[in-house]
Tab-separated table of C-alpha atoms in Angstrom:
chain	number	residue	atom	x	y	z
A	1160	MET	CA	24.005	8.445	-25.404
A	1161	LYS	CA	25.352	9.941	-28.621
A	1162	ARG	CA	23.130	9.964	-31.412
A	1163	ALA	CA	24.577	9.385	-35.000
A	1164	ASP	CA	25.191	12.857	-35.894
A	1165	GLY	CA	27.346	13.140	-32.639
A	1166	VAL	CA	24.571	15.256	-30.311
A	1167	LEU	CA	24.857	14.116	-26.784
A	1168	LEU	CA	21.421	13.022	-25.357
A	1169	THR	CA	20.546	12.401	-21.932
A	1170	VAL	CA	18.179	9.860	-21.247
A	1171	ARG	CA	16.625	9.437	-17.769
A	1172	LEU	CA	14.806	6.509	-16.589
A	1173	LEU	CA	11.608	7.460	-14.389
A	1174	LEU	CA	10.268	4.700	-11.901
A	1175	PRO	CA	7.172	5.609	-10.067
A	1176	LYS	CA	9.118	4.286	-7.177
A	1177	LYS	CA	12.496	3.251	-6.241
A	1178	PRO	CA	13.059	-0.364	-5.289
A	1179	ILE	CA	14.851	0.208	-2.283
A	1180	ARG	CA	12.199	2.525	-0.937
A	1181	GLN	CA	9.534	0.547	-1.753
A	1182	ALA	CA	11.426	-2.144	0.305
A	1183	GLN	CA	12.230	-0.146	3.318
A	1184	LYS	CA	8.285	1.164	3.155
A	1185	LEU	CA	6.933	-2.336	3.177
A	1186	LYS	CA	9.153	-3.453	6.113
A	1187	THR	CA	8.100	0.018	8.131
A	1188	LEU	CA	4.493	-0.647	7.474
A	1189	THR	CA	4.304	-4.245	8.028
A	1190	GLN	CA	5.900	-3.511	11.527
A	1191	TYR	CA	3.700	-0.575	12.249
A	1192	VAL	CA	0.543	-3.165	11.549
A	1193	GLN	CA	1.778	-5.974	13.715
A	1194	ARG	CA	2.077	-3.266	16.464
A	1195	HIS	CA	-1.414	-1.672	15.528
A	1196	PRO	CA	-3.261	-4.594	14.353
A	1197	SER	CA	-6.555	-2.769	14.727
A	1198	GLY	CA	-5.562	0.581	12.600
A	1199	TRP	CA	-7.096	0.398	9.107
A	1200	LYS	CA	-5.283	3.416	7.381
A	1201	LYS	CA	-1.721	1.945	7.508
A	1202	ARG	CA	-3.231	-1.426	6.628
A	1203	LEU	CA	-4.831	0.038	3.266
A	1204	ALA	CA	-1.511	1.644	2.753
A	1205	LEU	CA	0.206	-1.484	2.721
A	1206	ALA	CA	-2.361	-3.189	0.731
A	1207	GLU	CA	-1.671	-0.464	-2.125
A	1208	LEU	CA	2.073	-1.008	-1.542
A	1209	ARG	CA	1.867	-4.867	-1.679
A	1210	TYR	CA	-0.597	-4.246	-4.808
A	1211	GLU	CA	1.935	-2.150	-6.534
A	1212	MET	CA	5.111	-4.446	-5.744
A	1213	GLY	CA	2.819	-7.466	-7.263
A	1214	HIS	CA	2.434	-9.314	-3.754
A	1215	TRP	CA	-1.066	-9.871	-4.598
A	1216	GLU	CA	-2.068	-12.549	-2.019
A	1217	GLU	CA	-1.082	-10.230	0.756
A	1218	ALA	CA	-2.622	-7.199	-0.814
A	1219	ILE	CA	-5.950	-9.375	-1.465
A	1220	LEU	CA	-6.078	-10.182	2.303
A	1221	ASP	CA	-5.118	-6.707	3.246
A	1222	PHE	CA	-7.654	-5.188	1.117
A	1223	ARG	CA	-10.467	-7.558	2.307
A	1224	TRP	CA	-9.488	-6.833	6.087
A	1225	VAL	CA	-9.763	-3.055	5.349
A	1226	LEU	CA	-13.221	-3.492	3.764
A	1227	ALA	CA	-14.710	-5.894	6.243
A	1228	ARG	CA	-14.030	-2.979	8.816
A	1229	GLN	CA	-14.586	0.146	6.662
A	1230	PRO	CA	-17.143	-0.980	3.930
A	1231	ASN	CA	-17.827	3.100	3.307
A	1232	LEU	CA	-14.167	3.781	2.699
A	1233	PRO	CA	-14.381	7.182	0.355
A	1234	GLN	CA	-11.794	5.271	-1.630
A	1235	GLY	CA	-13.690	1.674	-1.381
A	1236	LEU	CA	-14.682	1.685	-5.163
A	1237	SER	CA	-11.182	1.858	-6.499
A	1238	VAL	CA	-9.996	-0.651	-3.756
A	1239	ARG	CA	-12.903	-3.077	-4.692
A	1240	LEU	CA	-11.887	-2.729	-8.244
A	1241	LYS	CA	-8.374	-3.433	-7.616
A	1242	LEU	CA	-9.371	-6.506	-5.511
A	1243	ALA	CA	-11.661	-7.911	-8.109
A	1244	LYS	CA	-9.020	-7.787	-10.943
A	1245	MET	CA	-6.613	-9.526	-8.759
A	1246	LEU	CA	-8.802	-12.191	-8.314
A	1247	GLU	CA	-9.609	-12.381	-11.783
A	1248	ILE	CA	-6.269	-12.679	-12.724
A	1249	LEU	CA	-5.396	-14.974	-10.268
A	1250	GLU	CA	-8.211	-17.153	-11.852
A	1251	ARG	CA	-10.226	-16.756	-9.008
A	1252	PRO	CA	-13.455	-15.343	-10.921
A	1253	ALA	CA	-15.942	-16.867	-8.355
A	1254	GLU	CA	-14.391	-14.887	-5.705
A	1255	ALA	CA	-14.120	-11.616	-7.806
A	1256	MET	CA	-17.652	-11.467	-8.805
A	1257	PRO	CA	-19.118	-10.592	-5.543
A	1258	VAL	CA	-16.395	-7.812	-5.505
A	1259	TYR	CA	-17.367	-6.492	-8.400
A	1260	GLN	CA	-21.287	-6.253	-7.354
A	1261	ALA	CA	-20.218	-4.585	-4.424
A	1262	ALA	CA	-18.375	-1.981	-6.511
A	1263	LEU	CA	-21.172	-1.920	-9.071
A	1264	ASN	CA	-23.736	-1.178	-6.123
A	1265	ARG	CA	-21.541	2.202	-5.492
A	1266	ILE	CA	-21.464	3.518	-8.919
A	1267	THR	CA	-24.092	5.985	-10.328
A	1268	TYR	CA	-22.119	7.291	-13.305
A	1269	GLU	CA	-24.046	5.135	-16.365
A	1270	PRO	CA	-21.277	4.809	-18.465
A	1271	SER	CA	-18.958	3.265	-15.575
A	1272	ARG	CA	-21.804	1.055	-14.902
A	1273	GLN	CA	-22.041	-0.307	-18.054
A	1274	TYR	CA	-18.147	-0.738	-18.353
A	1275	LEU	CA	-18.228	-2.722	-15.038
A	1276	GLN	CA	-21.153	-4.816	-16.270
A	1277	GLN	CA	-19.023	-5.895	-19.162
A	1278	ALA	CA	-16.198	-6.599	-17.085
A	1279	MET	CA	-18.504	-8.789	-14.692
A	1280	GLU	CA	-19.733	-10.677	-17.884
A	1281	SER	CA	-16.435	-11.611	-18.562
A	1282	CYS	CA	-15.657	-12.552	-15.208
A	1283	GLN	CA	-18.715	-14.621	-15.166
A	1284	LYS	CA	-17.806	-16.670	-18.104
A	1285	ASN	CA	-14.735	-17.554	-16.377
A	1286	VAL	CA	-16.849	-18.525	-13.125
A	1287	ASP	CA	-18.766	-20.657	-15.905
A	1288	VAL	CA	-15.868	-22.149	-17.414
A	1289	ALA	CA	-14.389	-23.066	-13.915
A	1290	ALA	CA	-17.832	-24.729	-13.028
A	1291	ASN	CA	-17.949	-26.849	-15.911
A	1292	ASP	CA	-13.876	-27.685	-15.288
A	1293	ASP	CA	-14.903	-28.902	-11.581
A	1294	ASN	CA	-17.586	-31.634	-13.210
A	1295	PRO	CA	-16.059	-34.969	-12.424
A	1296	HIS	CA	-18.420	-36.538	-15.172
A	1297	ARG	CA	-17.317	-34.324	-18.099
A	1298	GLU	CA	-15.815	-36.532	-20.752
A	1299	GLU	CA	-11.947	-35.547	-21.740
A	1300	ILE	CA	-11.459	-34.965	-25.448
């Protein structure tokens, strides 16, 4: 790219991971998990990749599968927070709340606990709104 003063600038775009490599890794991990369905490490890697790629429904299933088999996973807090946030964004706050609570139970650092409690309060408001929306006797305005 040339600036107005004639200086030539080189600009490089840095993507965290190349899409072609991500697609290949997705294919490889999916095949591995199909051949070895009881292995949780590759399933976790697959869930993380799906999360990064925006394949959230599949990532949710995989994260839940891993947490069910490895509840004390060293990176369990990170996994729970990603899972809860995806559920909340997908407008499934009632599913997100127990995941947030499980994450909160693992946090000892008080500022982090307070931050997560605020996130949970926000999510709880969405649960309450959803519960009111399901009321068949409410009046339409």
